mmCIF file of C-alpha atoms in Angstrom:
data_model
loop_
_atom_site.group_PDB
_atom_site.id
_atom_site.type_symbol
_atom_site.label_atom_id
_atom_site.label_comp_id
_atom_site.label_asym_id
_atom_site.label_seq_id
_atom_site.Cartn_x
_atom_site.Cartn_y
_atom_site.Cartn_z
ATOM 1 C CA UNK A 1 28.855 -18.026 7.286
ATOM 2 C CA UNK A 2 31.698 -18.361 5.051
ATOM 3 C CA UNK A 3 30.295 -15.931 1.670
ATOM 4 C CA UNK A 4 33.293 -16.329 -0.240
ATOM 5 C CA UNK A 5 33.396 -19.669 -0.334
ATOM 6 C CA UNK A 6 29.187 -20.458 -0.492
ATOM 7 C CA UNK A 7 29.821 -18.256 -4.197
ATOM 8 C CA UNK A 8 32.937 -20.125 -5.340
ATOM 9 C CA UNK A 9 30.321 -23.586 -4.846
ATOM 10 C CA UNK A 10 27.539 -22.280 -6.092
ATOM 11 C CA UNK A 11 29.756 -20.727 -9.551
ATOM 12 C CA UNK A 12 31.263 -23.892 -10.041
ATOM 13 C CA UNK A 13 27.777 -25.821 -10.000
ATOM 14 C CA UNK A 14 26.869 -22.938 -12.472
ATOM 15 C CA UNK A 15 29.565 -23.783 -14.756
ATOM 16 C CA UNK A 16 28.674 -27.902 -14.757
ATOM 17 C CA UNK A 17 25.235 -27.188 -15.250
ATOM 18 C CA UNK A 18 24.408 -24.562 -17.420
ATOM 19 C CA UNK A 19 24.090 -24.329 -21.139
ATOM 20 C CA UNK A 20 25.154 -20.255 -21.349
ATOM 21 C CA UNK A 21 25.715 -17.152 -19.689
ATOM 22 C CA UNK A 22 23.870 -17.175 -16.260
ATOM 23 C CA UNK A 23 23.054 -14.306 -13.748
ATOM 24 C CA UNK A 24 23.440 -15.216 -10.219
ATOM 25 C CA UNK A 25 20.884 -13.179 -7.927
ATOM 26 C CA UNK A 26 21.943 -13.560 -4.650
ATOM 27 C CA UNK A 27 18.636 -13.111 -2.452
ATOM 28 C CA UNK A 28 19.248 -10.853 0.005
ATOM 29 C CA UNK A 29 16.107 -10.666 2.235
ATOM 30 C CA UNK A 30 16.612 -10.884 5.964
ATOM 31 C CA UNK A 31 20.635 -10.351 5.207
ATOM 32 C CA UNK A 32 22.629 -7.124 6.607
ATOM 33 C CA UNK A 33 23.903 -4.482 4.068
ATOM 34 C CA UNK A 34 27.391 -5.600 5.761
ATOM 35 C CA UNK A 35 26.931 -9.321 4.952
ATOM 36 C CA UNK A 36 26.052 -7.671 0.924
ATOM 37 C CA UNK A 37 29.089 -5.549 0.868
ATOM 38 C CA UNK A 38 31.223 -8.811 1.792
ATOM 39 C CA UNK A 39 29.121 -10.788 -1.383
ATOM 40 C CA UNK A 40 30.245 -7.287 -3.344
ATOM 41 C CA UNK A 41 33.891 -8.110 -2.232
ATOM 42 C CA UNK A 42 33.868 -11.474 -3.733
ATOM 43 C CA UNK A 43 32.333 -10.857 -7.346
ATOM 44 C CA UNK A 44 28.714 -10.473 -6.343
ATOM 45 C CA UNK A 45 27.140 -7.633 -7.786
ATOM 46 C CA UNK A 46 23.342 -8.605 -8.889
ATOM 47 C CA UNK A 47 20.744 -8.884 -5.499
ATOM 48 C CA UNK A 48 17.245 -9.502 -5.015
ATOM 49 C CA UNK A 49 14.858 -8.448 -2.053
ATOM 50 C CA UNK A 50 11.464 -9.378 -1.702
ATOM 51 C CA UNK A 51 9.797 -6.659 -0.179
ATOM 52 C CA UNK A 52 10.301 -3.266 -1.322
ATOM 53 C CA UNK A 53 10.591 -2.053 2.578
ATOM 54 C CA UNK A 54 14.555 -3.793 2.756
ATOM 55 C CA UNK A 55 15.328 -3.194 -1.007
ATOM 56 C CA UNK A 56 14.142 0.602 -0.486
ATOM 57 C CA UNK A 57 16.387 0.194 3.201
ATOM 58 C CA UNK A 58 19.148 -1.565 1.511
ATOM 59 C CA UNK A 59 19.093 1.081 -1.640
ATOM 60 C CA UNK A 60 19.546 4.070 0.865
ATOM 61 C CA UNK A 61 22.579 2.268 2.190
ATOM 62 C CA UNK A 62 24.731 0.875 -0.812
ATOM 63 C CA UNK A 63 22.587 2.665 -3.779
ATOM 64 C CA UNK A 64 23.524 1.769 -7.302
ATOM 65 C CA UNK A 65 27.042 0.355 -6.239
ATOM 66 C CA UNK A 66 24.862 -3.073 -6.530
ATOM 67 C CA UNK A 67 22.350 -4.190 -8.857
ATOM 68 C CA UNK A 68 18.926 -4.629 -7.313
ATOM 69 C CA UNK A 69 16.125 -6.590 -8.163
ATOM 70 C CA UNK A 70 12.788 -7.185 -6.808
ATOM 71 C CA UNK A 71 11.738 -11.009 -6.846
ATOM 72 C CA UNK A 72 8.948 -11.208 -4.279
ATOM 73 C CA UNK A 73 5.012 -10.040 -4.429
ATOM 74 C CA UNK A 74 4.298 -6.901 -5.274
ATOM 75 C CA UNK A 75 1.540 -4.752 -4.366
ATOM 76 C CA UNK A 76 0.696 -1.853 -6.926
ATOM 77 C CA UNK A 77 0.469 0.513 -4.068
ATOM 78 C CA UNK A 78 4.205 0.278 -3.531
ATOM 79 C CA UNK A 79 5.457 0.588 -6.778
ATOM 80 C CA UNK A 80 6.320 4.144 -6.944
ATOM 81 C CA UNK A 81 8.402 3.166 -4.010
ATOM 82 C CA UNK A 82 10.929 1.073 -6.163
ATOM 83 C CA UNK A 83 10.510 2.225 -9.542
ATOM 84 C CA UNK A 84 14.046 4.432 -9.719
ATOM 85 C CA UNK A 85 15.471 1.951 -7.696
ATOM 86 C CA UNK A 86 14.948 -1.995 -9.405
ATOM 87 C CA UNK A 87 16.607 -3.038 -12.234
ATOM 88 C CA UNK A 88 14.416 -5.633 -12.803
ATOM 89 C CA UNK A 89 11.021 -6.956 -11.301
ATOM 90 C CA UNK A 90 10.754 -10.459 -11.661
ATOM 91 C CA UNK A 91 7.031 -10.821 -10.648
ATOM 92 C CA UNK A 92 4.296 -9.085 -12.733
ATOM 93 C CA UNK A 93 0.968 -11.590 -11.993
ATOM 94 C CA UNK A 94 -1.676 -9.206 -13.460
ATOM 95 C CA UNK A 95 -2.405 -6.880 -15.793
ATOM 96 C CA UNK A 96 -3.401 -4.457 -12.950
ATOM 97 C CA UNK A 97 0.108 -4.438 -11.608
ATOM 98 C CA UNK A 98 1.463 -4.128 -14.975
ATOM 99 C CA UNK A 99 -0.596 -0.881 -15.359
ATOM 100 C CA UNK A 100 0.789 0.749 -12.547
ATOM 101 C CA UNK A 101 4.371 -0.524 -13.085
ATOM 102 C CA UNK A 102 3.874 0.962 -16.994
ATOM 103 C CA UNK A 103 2.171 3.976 -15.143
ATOM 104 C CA UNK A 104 4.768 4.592 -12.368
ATOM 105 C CA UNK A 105 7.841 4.153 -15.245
ATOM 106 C CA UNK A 106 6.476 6.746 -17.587
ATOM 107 C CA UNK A 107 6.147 9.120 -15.095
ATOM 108 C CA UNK A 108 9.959 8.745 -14.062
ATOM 109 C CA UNK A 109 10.599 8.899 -17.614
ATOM 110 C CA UNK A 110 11.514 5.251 -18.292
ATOM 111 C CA UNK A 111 11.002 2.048 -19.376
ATOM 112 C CA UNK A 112 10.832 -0.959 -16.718
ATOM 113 C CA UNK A 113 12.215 -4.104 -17.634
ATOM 114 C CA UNK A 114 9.770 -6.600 -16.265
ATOM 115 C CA UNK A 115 9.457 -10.788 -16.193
ATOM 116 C CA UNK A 116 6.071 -12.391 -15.970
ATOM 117 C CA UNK A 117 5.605 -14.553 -13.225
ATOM 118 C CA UNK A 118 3.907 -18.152 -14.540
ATOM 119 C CA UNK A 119 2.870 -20.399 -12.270
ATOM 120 C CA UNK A 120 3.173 -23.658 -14.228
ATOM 121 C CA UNK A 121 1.733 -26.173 -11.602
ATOM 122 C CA UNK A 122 -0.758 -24.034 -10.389
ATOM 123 C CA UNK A 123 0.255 -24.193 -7.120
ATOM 124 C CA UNK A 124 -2.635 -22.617 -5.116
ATOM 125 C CA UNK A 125 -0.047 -20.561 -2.342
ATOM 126 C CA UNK A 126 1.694 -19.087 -4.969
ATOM 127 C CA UNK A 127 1.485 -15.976 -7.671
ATOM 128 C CA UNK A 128 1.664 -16.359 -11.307
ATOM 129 C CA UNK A 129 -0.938 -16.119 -14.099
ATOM 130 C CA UNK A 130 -1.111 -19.859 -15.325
ATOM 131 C CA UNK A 131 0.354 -21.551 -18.459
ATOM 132 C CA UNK A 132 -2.795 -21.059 -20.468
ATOM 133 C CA UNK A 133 -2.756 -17.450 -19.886
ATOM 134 C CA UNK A 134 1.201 -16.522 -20.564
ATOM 135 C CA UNK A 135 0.389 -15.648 -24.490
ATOM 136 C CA UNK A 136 -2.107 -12.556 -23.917
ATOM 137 C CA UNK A 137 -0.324 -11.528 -20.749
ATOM 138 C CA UNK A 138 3.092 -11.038 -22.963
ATOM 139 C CA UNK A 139 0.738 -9.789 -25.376
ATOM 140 C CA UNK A 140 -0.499 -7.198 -22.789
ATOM 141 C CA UNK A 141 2.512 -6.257 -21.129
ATOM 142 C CA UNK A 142 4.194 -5.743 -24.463
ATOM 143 C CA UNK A 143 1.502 -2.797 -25.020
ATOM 144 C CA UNK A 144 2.052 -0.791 -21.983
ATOM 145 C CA UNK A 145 4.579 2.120 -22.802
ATOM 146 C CA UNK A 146 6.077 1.737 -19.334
ATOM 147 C CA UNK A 147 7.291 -1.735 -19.448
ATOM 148 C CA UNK A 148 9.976 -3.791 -21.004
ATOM 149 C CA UNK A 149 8.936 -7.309 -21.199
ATOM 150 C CA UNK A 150 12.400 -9.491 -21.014
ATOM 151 C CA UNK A 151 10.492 -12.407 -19.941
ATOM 152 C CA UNK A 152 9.419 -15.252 -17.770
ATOM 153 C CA UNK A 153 9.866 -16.458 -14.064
ATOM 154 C CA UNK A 154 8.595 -19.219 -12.194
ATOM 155 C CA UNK A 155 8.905 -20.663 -8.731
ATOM 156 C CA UNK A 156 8.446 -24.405 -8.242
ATOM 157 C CA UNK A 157 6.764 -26.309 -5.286
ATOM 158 C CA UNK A 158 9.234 -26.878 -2.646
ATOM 159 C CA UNK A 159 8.119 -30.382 -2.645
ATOM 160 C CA UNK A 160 8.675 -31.210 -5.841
ATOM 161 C CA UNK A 161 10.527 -34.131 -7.112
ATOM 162 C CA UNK A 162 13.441 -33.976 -9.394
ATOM 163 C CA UNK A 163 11.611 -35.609 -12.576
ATOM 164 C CA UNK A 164 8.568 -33.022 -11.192
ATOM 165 C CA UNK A 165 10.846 -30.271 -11.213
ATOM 166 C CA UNK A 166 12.562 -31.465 -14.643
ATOM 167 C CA UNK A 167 9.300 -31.033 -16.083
ATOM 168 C CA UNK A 168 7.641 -27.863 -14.892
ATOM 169 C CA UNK A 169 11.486 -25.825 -15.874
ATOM 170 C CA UNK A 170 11.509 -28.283 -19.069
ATOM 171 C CA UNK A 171 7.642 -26.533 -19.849
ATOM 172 C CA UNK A 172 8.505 -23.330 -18.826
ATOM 173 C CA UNK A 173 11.277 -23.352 -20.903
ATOM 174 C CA UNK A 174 9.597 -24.235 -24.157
ATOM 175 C CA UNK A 175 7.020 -21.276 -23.866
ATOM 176 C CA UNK A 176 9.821 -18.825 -23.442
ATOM 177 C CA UNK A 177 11.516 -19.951 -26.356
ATOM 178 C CA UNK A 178 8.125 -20.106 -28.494
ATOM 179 C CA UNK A 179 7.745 -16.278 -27.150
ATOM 180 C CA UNK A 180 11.484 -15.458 -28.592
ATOM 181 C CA UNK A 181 10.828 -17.402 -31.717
ATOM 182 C CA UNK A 182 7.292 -15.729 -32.249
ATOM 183 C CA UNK A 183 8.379 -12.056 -31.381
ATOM 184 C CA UNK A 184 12.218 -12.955 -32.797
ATOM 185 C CA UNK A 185 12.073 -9.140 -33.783
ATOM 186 C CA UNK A 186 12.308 -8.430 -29.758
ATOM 187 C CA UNK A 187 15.754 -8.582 -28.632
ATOM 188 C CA UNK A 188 14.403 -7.788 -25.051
ATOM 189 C CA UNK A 189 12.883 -11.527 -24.497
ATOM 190 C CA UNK A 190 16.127 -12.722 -23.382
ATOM 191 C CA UNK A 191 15.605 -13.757 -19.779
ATOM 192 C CA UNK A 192 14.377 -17.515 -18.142
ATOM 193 C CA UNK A 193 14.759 -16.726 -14.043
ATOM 194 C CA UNK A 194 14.105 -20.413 -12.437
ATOM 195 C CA UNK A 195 15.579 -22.337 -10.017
ATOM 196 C CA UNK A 196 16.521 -21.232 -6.075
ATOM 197 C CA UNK A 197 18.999 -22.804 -3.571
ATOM 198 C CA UNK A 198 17.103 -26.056 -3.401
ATOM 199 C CA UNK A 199 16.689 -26.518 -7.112
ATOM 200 C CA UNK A 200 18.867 -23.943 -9.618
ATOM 201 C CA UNK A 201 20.978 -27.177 -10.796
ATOM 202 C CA UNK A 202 17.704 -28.626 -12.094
ATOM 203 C CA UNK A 203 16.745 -24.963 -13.408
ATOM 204 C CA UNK A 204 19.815 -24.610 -15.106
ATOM 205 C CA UNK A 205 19.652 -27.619 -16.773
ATOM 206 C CA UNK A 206 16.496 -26.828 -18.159
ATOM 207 C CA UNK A 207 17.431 -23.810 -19.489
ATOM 208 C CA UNK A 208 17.451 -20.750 -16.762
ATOM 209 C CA UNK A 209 19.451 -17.702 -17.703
ATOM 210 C CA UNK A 210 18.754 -16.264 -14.001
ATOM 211 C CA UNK A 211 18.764 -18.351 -10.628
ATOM 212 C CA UNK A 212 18.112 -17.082 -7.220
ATOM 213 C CA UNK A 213 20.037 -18.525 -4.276
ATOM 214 C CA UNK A 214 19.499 -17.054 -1.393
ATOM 215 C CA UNK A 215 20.277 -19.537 1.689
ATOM 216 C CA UNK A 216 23.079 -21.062 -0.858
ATOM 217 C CA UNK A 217 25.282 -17.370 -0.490
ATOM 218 C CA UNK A 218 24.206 -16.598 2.752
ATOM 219 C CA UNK A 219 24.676 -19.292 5.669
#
């Protein structure tokens, strides 16, 4: 596992294929807090975990000397658990976990900046309120005193073609900027998180402002 030179790749594929600023989330699951603190050494310092269990473990480790975000399913029972410690959750799929992210964040005394998860080809093993239903979720989330809405995220089929993946990042894409144009008074909708090791080049060109390589930093 070479870190240093897995980021110096994947930054250099960042700056051929993307059309702005981009945050790299390296994903972190299943990875020591040794194997982060080398990623930290080299310019790494945004991470994502997909169960609260290692982002809580790897928070009580490093703490806020990294930037933590939580990119996998959650359940609302386990909110409180991460709510002081996430920068950002990338995967709000229902109102009723909006609720208690909104309820958890007002009781610390904050507001939690949140993407909604989409699931744009309705891929049946995977979380996401579908296309159809993105414009009263943002409506919804953008009620709840708790959250900041920032966004959208998607996941694509890991069998997806390249002109299949082209399109669902291309759609994606044009419903987050319809959201920015139609709440332009929102400087919080800022934030397009598509694309993972297998596919971020594609994402990228389509317009993602986050990626999340996991395998792609750490192998």
């Amino acid at each position: 596992m070479n870190i240093e030179a897995n980021l110096r790749e994947i930054n250099d594929k960042i700056k051929a294929n993307a059309t702005g600023p981009v945050t790299l989330v390296a994903v972190s699951k299943m990875v020591t807090c040794d194997e982060v603190r080398v990623a930290m050494e080299h310019g790494q310092t945004v991470f994502g975990e997909n169960r609260v269990q290692e982002l809580q473990k790897k928070y009580s480790d490093i703490g806020d000397s990294a930037t933590w975000h939580l990119i996998g399913h959650l359940q609302t029972n386990k909110v409180k658990y991460i709510i002081d410690k996430a920068s950002l959750i990338h995967s709000v799929d229902s109102t009723r976990l909006a609720d208690e992210i909104s309820k958890c964040a007002v009781a610390a005394g904050k507001q939690m900046p949140c993407l909604l998860q989409v699931n744009v080809s309705k891929e049946e093993s995977k979380s996401g309120v579908y296309m159809e239903e993105v414009d009263r979720m943002v409506e919804y989330m953008m009620g709840l005193a708790g959250i900041r809405l920032q966004g959208l995220m998607t996941m694509a089929p890991a069998a997806a073609t390249d002109s299949e993946l082209h399109k669902i990042f291309s759609q994606l894409n044009k419903k987050y900027l319809d959201i920015k144009q139609e709440y332009n008074h929102n400087k919080d909708i800022c934030m397009l998180s598509m694309g993972m090791t297998h596919d971020f080049e594609i994402a990228l060109q389509e317009g993602a402002n986050i990626i999340r390589v996991g395998t792609g930093v750490f192998h």
